[in-house]
């Protein structure tokens, strides 16, 4: 009996495709999945450089976001989704979201380093940020960006708390609790460091606007 | 100096109006806010029956959801938002979401008691559920409904973990961690028992589909 | 042997006087302390209305902040300390700080309801806020106010997380972790709901500026 | 005095044999135990490849489950126990259960990759799964499989939460709380990653049916 | 649309019937469910004396375990299940298990007050305890009974940690962690205070022995 | 678009300059920031020796505190700030505070190894300690130094809990809770191991004394 | 079968007698135990005034410590045990220890209100404190007293953290972690508010000195 | 100024000598302390083999317990202290206790591998165990040994929870909560893995018996 069965119908059923979370899988298991895909498109997340080196050359691998795209790449079209990022250390998670969107054929810019300790950085870019239909906000530490941002825009704000920080912020718990306890309604959140999940939710949201 | 300043511009700025969270406020403070509103529309959440009794008669009060609507009620139009509810004990939170939507003029039906321990209850209603553009899922205990539901539909699923349960589920922590750790991408979550926040996010999402 | 010994030398030694934390003490114990004081000045904190009713009439009691001042009141002088408060529900804690300062003869205004979900409320009052030498910031929920405020002013910001909120914010933990994990340097924090401690620290800080 | 005393009577007394948990023991300590066994049958769990390399060649070692069987192997007979596994990353823990059963002479198949995000995978195999008298369910992330499975079958479901996942799922806590808070009665749970314990409990349960 | 749909097929499908968890439900909601049952058998758990007083007289109510049986009672037959209880304060939870078994027509004795601080109490009754095919062990505080018991018998041990205790034992967390971390294989656990779930699992286990 | 935008105005706006937290940033990202600084002064914190080796030679690097100063060094003037340190293992965090002050041109001595287990060590130095206008107290384990110190001096005490310790002290949580729960008013705290933040707060406090 | 079996042999076997923890027991259950005692000596702890009122008049009840002594009282002899108490609010727990010792015929004085925020209070009494052979130290809030005391004396220090405090100290967790993480060797701890357990341990310790 | 000041008076003042906790100190810092000792006796704990290799040859180093004794060794005399150990993996912590006692000139035997899963192992040695005046009990996993042991002996039982275990036992928290929540009075506890502290407390206890 096979050890895995990829849910190929997921994109048809839910609008976003199954991805392979490579953490906790051996390079051998991942290679077997790629072989079973037989050229069908696959997204790999949390793929370390070490494991990537043990896989076929054909992968489109991005080391910062630790994502790989296998199979035919789709042309990118404007998605209406913007990714807002509090600090430089949050870029790997923002990158996972951006790459997941790209895998689904959607282009989404990253607005970097707009943490609220220097509020002018966010304010300078507010007009541009207000132009997006869905916002993915990526922040670690205390995640105050989520609340401030949601109070200034009309788009839904998908918070992605990151594990950036130390002490009580270690592992992302402080940013997560901010996303959940926010005084600004309209914020929803996903798991810590889950750029992939935020992108999938954003895809569902943009589809929601077009009717079911 | 006044002790409060209501953010009347919030609906214009963000698409959803400020609400008064009545927990932690005295009946006197709430009455002062209603007076300051001077007939403008206000939503009150977490308003106990005791405090409601100390307020003016004109309020439209719902004891199950502990919400009150003040000012002119809007006519309801179809929102494309559905509220799916795991058990009878989750109905107060589902009601807070439904009433928040109604305050904004949006009608949203509640599909009750479809917890996954008897999966047929969800399956029987799946066609109807698939017809919504945005889903609010309300569940306590372990919250497995969030994952199962998101794997079956295309709409974004806003999880509202509830504080229904005991032992490790006490206070809603187990359902919250399920919403965050879910294996089904497309789930986003709000704070425990936060039906109001889920409704506000849903409003943003339906707007998102129509362009900014 | 007596059950208590009041540290009358504390104000001489540390700059702030000992106070009686009334939680966990019986009215009888508190009355005995007042009697032992024999007219000397005493501050009582967390004194419920029920216990206050069982004590001598001479107390200057404030029900919102649950504080009482016993003995001669000092005339108030300008302290350079400002108290900034995120929401109406945080006023009891802000009040404990204000009353503690008043007990020490210091006047400190409260700037109320400037939570960041409506950022304009804070911005409108920023010039006034920038005029204080020390700021006490009082906020519950997610406490994003601490970070935003500290990024805009030169004064030290003493965060007082409050137990206002529910779900992950219950008991004040979310606001506390924001105060600690803040990306804005210059924030220091005290225990949840500890308006008394914040005031004592503020007194030490204003003294610090005048040399030792 | 010896540093250890193996509980050789345990299988006679309780129905399952003592095993050596190799985490936290040095290769030297493990080797001494094997020598003391003097050919008697022993099961070793959580034995890393590094430590295994320092032990005698005669061991039957399985690197995925990190288990070793020492001494005479028993012929396998049908156990009526099935192992259901949510994802590929859960296979090491499922393997520890399977190997523990094999050590006791019991054969148990593994039904792999039936996580509920694609519910059809579980439904396709439901007839087969319903044929088992005892089920061991192995899942990480949010562990929703436990609830769904228990609502569909008559067998007791022994949940084994795994440490697969990140953020709030890190270390297996989210899956554990799902197993405990489940709305589906009939689920019992063991410690995170404890495939060994689940197998021992399953052995007791199948024996329970035959009378004491 | 009705607010509830009772899963009448559950006993046929899983071997144990759905029960009504009365915590978090109003007396009105419970009364509506009883009316919908129309004489069919129902088990009610966590039913306070106050709510029971608001319900029809026909209920068979037990105040210690806070359970009620509605509809025709089944004759009791020997179940092979024994309930072992560490202290007097654990009897309500033990009672919930006993009553759940009785609702399913199964008789199960309670062996009370055998906590390990006086080990002779357990030892005196060991022969009797060894005669059961399945054991439900109910203990609060540190729950050491679970480990000691499982090391002495062949039956599966279903631990039910109770919320009896204070300090680090408050809410049952210490007993729960003992059940999970036990050094004695063969222990499985359910949620804190979940006597109902333990009984349901025990029913599945005794059925497991008779083949599927 | 650039991945970062340094908040050069922060010192003007808040009194302390932005620093680069090097944890979670690649050497490449840090090098790009140094290049963008173009000779302007920058403080780097949590810079490992490995990353430092990949950066330009001109840095003034201190391996114990893992800090680097880039650009022109300021001459040091007396700050009135003293750093009190409980044990030798706390010196790296004390060093981060000292170096942050030095970056801002302020000299601050470190009083080392005055933990309260041998109270005479603190008492011997009390006269000197009482001479400072602001105190930074650095302690791990249980952090009892914070309370004892604050009861003996008039200066504000900024507690810096450190991650020194094991068991319940692991990661600094025990020392942090002591700082927050202290019975000695006048203690404020920053995040675990946050010597940088303590120094920034101390700078604000000394400025507070001189008027705004 | 009886619901309880009192461990009358415990004093003979372990040196201290079994006590009845009245929390979680009904007045009826407690009365049944007193009746079963038939005049033998019994200690009752955590007995509320309400329950006491429902019990026989013969009890020697102390409302502050919520303890009752039943049966013949022993004459008190000097125990060499001293009870040191940080604050007035800790007196109920100190009282439980004192009464437990009295039940065993041992006299132990309480040295009250020597919290370290005013260190002179402890120092003034140090000579007397050094005269005890075993010390029970009772403190809530941050519990710094445990460390300071243990660094000054030769006796073993049994820490009893109390649930006095709020915020992070709520429920006694901060004081407990101080007791465990203390930098002063020689401190041992018992559960939060467990004055009874501390007294039992102290009795064993004083016996230890006389040989077994 | 020196970075450390060893508390040489501690043994005179408290009965046990200061030790150097080597975790978190560099080999250079440790070497400086040894040099400052100038031949005086010192105990080093948590000294890794790597650091030991960088220190002078004269140390008496034990790799299992990671302790080193410097200076003149004392002759061992019988202490009346026994060390009881649940499993082989707990021996390093038991060793730290044994070596600390040896440093103070006290001999204490280790009774190994008497975990309660096989209760006969403890019972076989009970007579010997009952001969000690003070018992140190070392256990990880769920720590049930603490409760069982204390119910069988008259000596004080110092529990040392160890970090042996996984899942909910990880880091020693489950064993610690058992030690604190135990139903067997007479158990006191120290921090997780703190063999050193247990030994120091045991020394104080044996001294307590001989008068102050």
mmCIF file of N, CA, C and O in Angstrom, chain F residues 41-101:
data_model
loop_
_atom_site.group_PDB
_atom_site.id
_atom_site.type_symbol
_atom_site.label_atom_id
_atom_site.label_comp_id
_atom_site.label_asym_id
_atom_site.label_seq_id
_atom_site.Cartn_x
_atom_site.Cartn_y
_atom_site.Cartn_z
ATOM 1 N N UNK F 41 25.908 56.395 11.686
ATOM 2 C CA UNK F 41 26.107 55.564 12.861
ATOM 3 C C UNK F 41 24.992 54.516 12.989
ATOM 4 O O UNK F 41 23.820 54.834 12.818
ATOM 5 N N UNK F 42 25.361 53.275 13.280
ATOM 6 C CA UNK F 42 24.387 52.194 13.442
ATOM 7 C C UNK F 42 24.817 51.291 14.592
ATOM 8 O O UNK F 42 25.999 51.016 14.775
ATOM 9 N N UNK F 43 23.829 50.816 15.334
ATOM 10 C CA UNK F 43 24.071 49.823 16.394
ATOM 11 C C UNK F 43 23.500 48.497 15.917
ATOM 12 O O UNK F 43 22.372 48.434 15.437
ATOM 13 N N UNK F 44 24.296 47.438 16.057
ATOM 14 C CA UNK F 44 23.834 46.096 15.701
ATOM 15 C C UNK F 44 23.777 45.254 16.971
ATOM 16 O O UNK F 44 24.769 45.169 17.710
ATOM 17 N N UNK F 45 22.656 44.608 17.225
ATOM 18 C CA UNK F 45 22.527 43.756 18.415
ATOM 19 C C UNK F 45 22.317 42.298 18.004
ATOM 20 O O UNK F 45 21.907 42.011 16.889
ATOM 21 N N UNK F 46 22.613 41.400 18.942
ATOM 22 C CA UNK F 46 22.468 39.961 18.702
ATOM 23 C C UNK F 46 23.173 39.523 17.416
ATOM 24 O O UNK F 46 22.642 38.730 16.638
ATOM 25 N N UNK F 47 24.371 40.038 17.254
ATOM 26 C CA UNK F 47 25.172 39.704 16.084
ATOM 27 C C UNK F 47 26.139 38.576 16.467
ATOM 28 O O UNK F 47 27.062 38.785 17.256
ATOM 29 N N UNK F 48 25.927 37.423 15.915
ATOM 30 C CA UNK F 48 26.785 36.285 16.257
ATOM 31 C C UNK F 48 28.177 36.497 15.667
ATOM 32 O O UNK F 48 28.369 37.253 14.711
ATOM 33 N N UNK F 49 29.142 35.821 16.251
ATOM 34 C CA UNK F 49 30.522 35.910 15.758
ATOM 35 C C UNK F 49 30.588 35.441 14.310
ATOM 36 O O UNK F 49 31.368 35.980 13.514
ATOM 37 N N UNK F 50 29.785 34.459 13.948
ATOM 38 C CA UNK F 50 29.815 33.942 12.575
ATOM 39 C C UNK F 50 29.373 35.022 11.586
ATOM 40 O O UNK F 50 30.016 35.240 10.561
ATOM 41 N N UNK F 51 28.274 35.673 11.886
ATOM 42 C CA UNK F 51 27.794 36.715 10.977
ATOM 43 C C UNK F 51 28.756 37.907 10.959
ATOM 44 O O UNK F 51 29.002 38.482 9.915
ATOM 45 N N UNK F 52 29.274 38.245 12.136
ATOM 46 C CA UNK F 52 30.200 39.380 12.188
ATOM 47 C C UNK F 52 31.372 39.135 11.252
ATOM 48 O O UNK F 52 31.843 40.050 10.580
ATOM 49 N N UNK F 53 31.834 37.877 11.191
ATOM 50 C CA UNK F 53 32.985 37.549 10.345
ATOM 51 C C UNK F 53 32.687 37.814 8.876
ATOM 52 O O UNK F 53 33.604 38.028 8.078
ATOM 53 N N UNK F 54 31.428 37.842 8.507
ATOM 54 C CA UNK F 54 31.066 38.068 7.108
ATOM 55 C C UNK F 54 30.812 39.537 6.805
ATOM 56 O O UNK F 54 30.390 39.867 5.701
ATOM 57 N N UNK F 55 31.089 40.399 7.778
ATOM 58 C CA UNK F 55 30.792 41.820 7.601
ATOM 59 C C UNK F 55 32.093 42.619 7.509
ATOM 60 O O UNK F 55 33.168 42.098 7.796
ATOM 61 N N UNK F 56 32.018 43.897 7.134
ATOM 62 C CA UNK F 56 33.234 44.717 6.969
ATOM 63 C C UNK F 56 34.051 44.826 8.261
ATOM 64 O O UNK F 56 33.496 44.748 9.371
ATOM 65 N N UNK F 57 35.323 45.043 8.108
ATOM 66 C CA UNK F 57 36.250 45.077 9.239
ATOM 67 C C UNK F 57 36.013 46.264 10.169
ATOM 68 O O UNK F 57 36.375 46.219 11.344
ATOM 69 N N UNK F 58 35.407 47.323 9.679
ATOM 70 C CA UNK F 58 35.380 48.574 10.441
ATOM 71 C C UNK F 58 34.513 48.524 11.694
ATOM 72 O O UNK F 58 34.562 49.422 12.512
ATOM 73 N N UNK F 59 33.760 47.451 11.862
ATOM 74 C CA UNK F 59 32.865 47.394 13.011
ATOM 75 C C UNK F 59 33.611 47.299 14.336
ATOM 76 O O UNK F 59 34.629 46.613 14.437
ATOM 77 N N UNK F 60 33.098 47.965 15.343
ATOM 78 C CA UNK F 60 33.590 47.802 16.716
ATOM 79 C C UNK F 60 32.740 46.710 17.358
ATOM 80 O O UNK F 60 31.613 46.960 17.796
ATOM 81 N N UNK F 61 33.257 45.483 17.391
ATOM 82 C CA UNK F 61 32.468 44.310 17.797
ATOM 83 C C UNK F 61 32.861 43.818 19.175
ATOM 84 O O UNK F 61 34.044 43.703 19.477
ATOM 85 N N UNK F 62 31.860 43.521 20.012
ATOM 86 C CA UNK F 62 32.108 42.985 21.356
ATOM 87 C C UNK F 62 31.475 41.593 21.438
ATOM 88 O O UNK F 62 30.245 41.476 21.442
ATOM 89 N N UNK F 63 32.290 40.542 21.508
ATOM 90 C CA UNK F 63 31.716 39.184 21.408
ATOM 91 C C UNK F 63 30.841 38.804 22.603
ATOM 92 O O UNK F 63 29.876 38.071 22.430
ATOM 93 N N UNK F 64 31.145 39.255 23.811
ATOM 94 C CA UNK F 64 30.337 38.845 24.971
ATOM 95 C C UNK F 64 28.900 39.360 24.842
ATOM 96 O O UNK F 64 27.939 38.610 25.022
ATOM 97 N N UNK F 65 28.758 40.614 24.506
ATOM 98 C CA UNK F 65 27.406 41.196 24.388
ATOM 99 C C UNK F 65 26.846 41.009 22.985
ATOM 100 O O UNK F 65 25.696 41.355 22.743
ATOM 101 N N UNK F 66 27.613 40.528 22.080
ATOM 102 C CA UNK F 66 27.208 40.327 20.681
ATOM 103 C C UNK F 66 26.653 41.602 20.043
ATOM 104 O O UNK F 66 25.670 41.589 19.345
ATOM 105 N N UNK F 67 27.327 42.709 20.340
ATOM 106 C CA UNK F 67 26.921 43.990 19.751
ATOM 107 C C UNK F 67 28.037 44.533 18.866
ATOM 108 O O UNK F 67 29.212 44.254 19.097
ATOM 109 N N UNK F 68 27.640 45.308 17.865
ATOM 110 C CA UNK F 68 28.637 46.003 17.040
ATOM 111 C C UNK F 68 28.207 47.442 16.872
ATOM 112 O O UNK F 68 27.017 47.734 16.740
ATOM 113 N N UNK F 69 29.199 48.343 16.884
ATOM 114 C CA UNK F 69 28.957 49.750 16.648
ATOM 115 C C UNK F 69 29.599 50.111 15.315
ATOM 116 O O UNK F 69 30.764 49.798 15.083
ATOM 117 N N UNK F 70 28.829 50.723 14.469
ATOM 118 C CA UNK F 70 29.331 51.113 13.157
ATOM 119 C C UNK F 70 29.289 52.638 13.061
ATOM 120 O O UNK F 70 28.400 53.277 13.611
ATOM 121 N N UNK F 71 30.241 53.193 12.341
ATOM 122 C CA UNK F 71 30.293 54.652 12.206
ATOM 123 C C UNK F 71 31.070 55.262 13.355
ATOM 124 O O UNK F 71 31.674 54.560 14.173
ATOM 125 N N UNK F 72 31.042 56.554 13.412
ATOM 126 C CA UNK F 72 31.834 57.299 14.381
ATOM 127 C C UNK F 72 31.392 57.019 15.826
ATOM 128 O O UNK F 72 30.198 57.059 16.122
ATOM 129 N N UNK F 73 32.325 56.753 16.689
ATOM 130 C CA UNK F 73 31.971 56.544 18.099
ATOM 131 C C UNK F 73 31.861 57.881 18.807
ATOM 132 O O UNK F 73 32.648 58.792 18.555
ATOM 133 N N UNK F 74 30.879 57.997 19.713
ATOM 134 C CA UNK F 74 30.766 59.224 20.486
ATOM 135 C C UNK F 74 31.632 59.157 21.740
ATOM 136 O O UNK F 74 31.830 58.074 22.295
ATOM 137 N N UNK F 75 32.109 60.286 22.159
ATOM 138 C CA UNK F 75 32.811 60.346 23.449
ATOM 139 C C UNK F 75 31.794 60.065 24.558
ATOM 140 O O UNK F 75 30.620 60.434 24.445
ATOM 141 N N UNK F 76 32.235 59.382 25.594
ATOM 142 C CA UNK F 76 31.321 58.999 26.666
ATOM 143 C C UNK F 76 31.249 60.081 27.729
ATOM 144 O O UNK F 76 32.259 60.645 28.141
ATOM 145 N N UNK F 77 30.024 60.364 28.170
ATOM 146 C CA UNK F 77 29.868 61.256 29.316
ATOM 147 C C UNK F 77 29.084 60.510 30.387
ATOM 148 O O UNK F 77 28.385 59.534 30.113
ATOM 149 N N UNK F 78 29.211 60.975 31.600
ATOM 150 C CA UNK F 78 28.535 60.311 32.715
ATOM 151 C C UNK F 78 27.030 60.370 32.509
ATOM 152 O O UNK F 78 26.465 61.425 32.173
ATOM 153 N N UNK F 79 26.358 59.237 32.723
ATOM 154 C CA UNK F 79 24.926 59.166 32.435
ATOM 155 C C UNK F 79 24.054 59.160 33.685
ATOM 156 O O UNK F 79 22.852 59.356 33.610
ATOM 157 N N UNK F 80 24.637 58.876 34.836
ATOM 158 C CA UNK F 80 23.835 58.692 36.041
ATOM 159 C C UNK F 80 23.118 57.365 36.072
ATOM 160 O O UNK F 80 22.306 57.101 36.953
ATOM 161 N N UNK F 81 23.399 56.519 35.076
ATOM 162 C CA UNK F 81 22.757 55.205 34.986
ATOM 163 C C UNK F 81 23.731 54.141 35.484
ATOM 164 O O UNK F 81 24.888 54.103 35.076
ATOM 165 N N UNK F 82 23.258 53.252 36.366
ATOM 166 C CA UNK F 82 24.075 52.142 36.843
ATOM 167 C C UNK F 82 23.442 50.819 36.444
ATOM 168 O O UNK F 82 22.215 50.700 36.392
ATOM 169 N N UNK F 83 24.310 49.843 36.170
ATOM 170 C CA UNK F 83 23.828 48.517 35.772
ATOM 171 C C UNK F 83 24.229 47.530 36.861
ATOM 172 O O UNK F 83 25.411 47.349 37.134
ATOM 173 N N UNK F 84 23.224 46.914 37.486
ATOM 174 C CA UNK F 84 23.460 45.991 38.596
ATOM 175 C C UNK F 84 23.138 44.588 38.105
ATOM 176 O O UNK F 84 22.085 44.364 37.513
ATOM 177 N N UNK F 85 24.012 43.652 38.365
ATOM 178 C CA UNK F 85 23.952 42.353 37.699
ATOM 179 C C UNK F 85 24.033 41.237 38.746
ATOM 180 O O UNK F 85 24.952 41.203 39.564
ATOM 181 N N UNK F 86 23.065 40.287 38.699
ATOM 182 C CA UNK F 86 22.992 39.278 39.753
ATOM 183 C C UNK F 86 24.098 38.244 39.689
ATOM 184 O O UNK F 86 24.653 37.858 40.711
ATOM 185 N N UNK F 87 24.456 37.781 38.478
ATOM 186 C CA UNK F 87 25.458 36.733 38.393
ATOM 187 C C UNK F 87 26.328 36.860 37.162
ATOM 188 O O UNK F 87 26.035 37.649 36.246
ATOM 189 N N UNK F 88 27.379 36.096 37.130
ATOM 190 C CA UNK F 88 28.312 36.142 36.017
ATOM 191 C C UNK F 88 27.631 35.801 34.696
ATOM 192 O O UNK F 88 27.946 36.367 33.649
ATOM 193 N N UNK F 89 26.679 34.877 34.724
ATOM 194 C CA UNK F 89 26.016 34.463 33.486
ATOM 195 C C UNK F 89 25.115 35.543 32.911
ATOM 196 O O UNK F 89 24.687 35.444 31.763
ATOM 197 N N UNK F 90 24.812 36.552 33.697
ATOM 198 C CA UNK F 90 23.978 37.649 33.212
ATOM 199 C C UNK F 90 24.788 38.737 32.521
ATOM 200 O O UNK F 90 24.212 39.702 32.000
ATOM 201 N N UNK F 91 26.110 38.610 32.503
ATOM 202 C CA UNK F 91 26.945 39.679 31.966
ATOM 203 C C UNK F 91 26.713 39.976 30.483
ATOM 204 O O UNK F 91 26.793 41.140 30.077
ATOM 205 N N UNK F 92 26.415 38.981 29.626
ATOM 206 C CA UNK F 92 26.158 39.341 28.227
ATOM 207 C C UNK F 92 24.995 40.320 28.068
ATOM 208 O O UNK F 92 25.069 41.261 27.273
ATOM 209 N N UNK F 93 23.941 40.111 28.831
ATOM 210 C CA UNK F 93 22.792 41.007 28.723
ATOM 211 C C UNK F 93 23.128 42.374 29.319
ATOM 212 O O UNK F 93 22.779 43.426 28.753
ATOM 213 N N UNK F 94 23.811 42.370 30.431
ATOM 214 C CA UNK F 94 24.276 43.646 30.995
ATOM 215 C C UNK F 94 25.170 44.374 29.989
ATOM 216 O O UNK F 94 25.103 45.598 29.843
ATOM 217 N N UNK F 95 25.977 43.607 29.292
ATOM 218 C CA UNK F 95 26.863 44.194 28.283
ATOM 219 C C UNK F 95 26.085 44.828 27.139
ATOM 220 O O UNK F 95 26.479 45.874 26.604
ATOM 221 N N UNK F 96 24.980 44.202 26.733
ATOM 222 C CA UNK F 96 24.169 44.795 25.663
ATOM 223 C C UNK F 96 23.625 46.155 26.096
ATOM 224 O O UNK F 96 23.572 47.101 25.304
ATOM 225 N N UNK F 97 23.225 46.248 27.361
ATOM 226 C CA UNK F 97 22.747 47.538 27.872
ATOM 227 C C UNK F 97 23.884 48.566 27.896
ATOM 228 O O UNK F 97 23.723 49.710 27.451
ATOM 229 N N UNK F 98 25.025 48.138 28.412
ATOM 230 C CA UNK F 98 26.171 49.062 28.522
ATOM 231 C C UNK F 98 26.605 49.576 27.147
ATOM 232 O O UNK F 98 26.893 50.762 26.963
ATOM 233 N N UNK F 99 26.635 48.691 26.171
ATOM 234 C CA UNK F 99 27.063 49.072 24.825
ATOM 235 C C UNK F 99 26.026 49.965 24.131
ATOM 236 O O UNK F 99 26.374 50.864 23.365
ATOM 237 N N UNK F 100 24.761 49.730 24.391
ATOM 238 C CA UNK F 100 23.724 50.589 23.815
ATOM 239 C C UNK F 100 23.847 52.002 24.362
ATOM 240 O O UNK F 100 23.735 52.995 23.623
ATOM 241 N N UNK F 101 24.115 52.088 25.662
ATOM 242 C CA UNK F 101 24.338 53.405 26.260
ATOM 243 C C UNK F 101 25.576 54.059 25.663
ATOM 244 O O UNK F 101 25.571 55.255 25.331
#
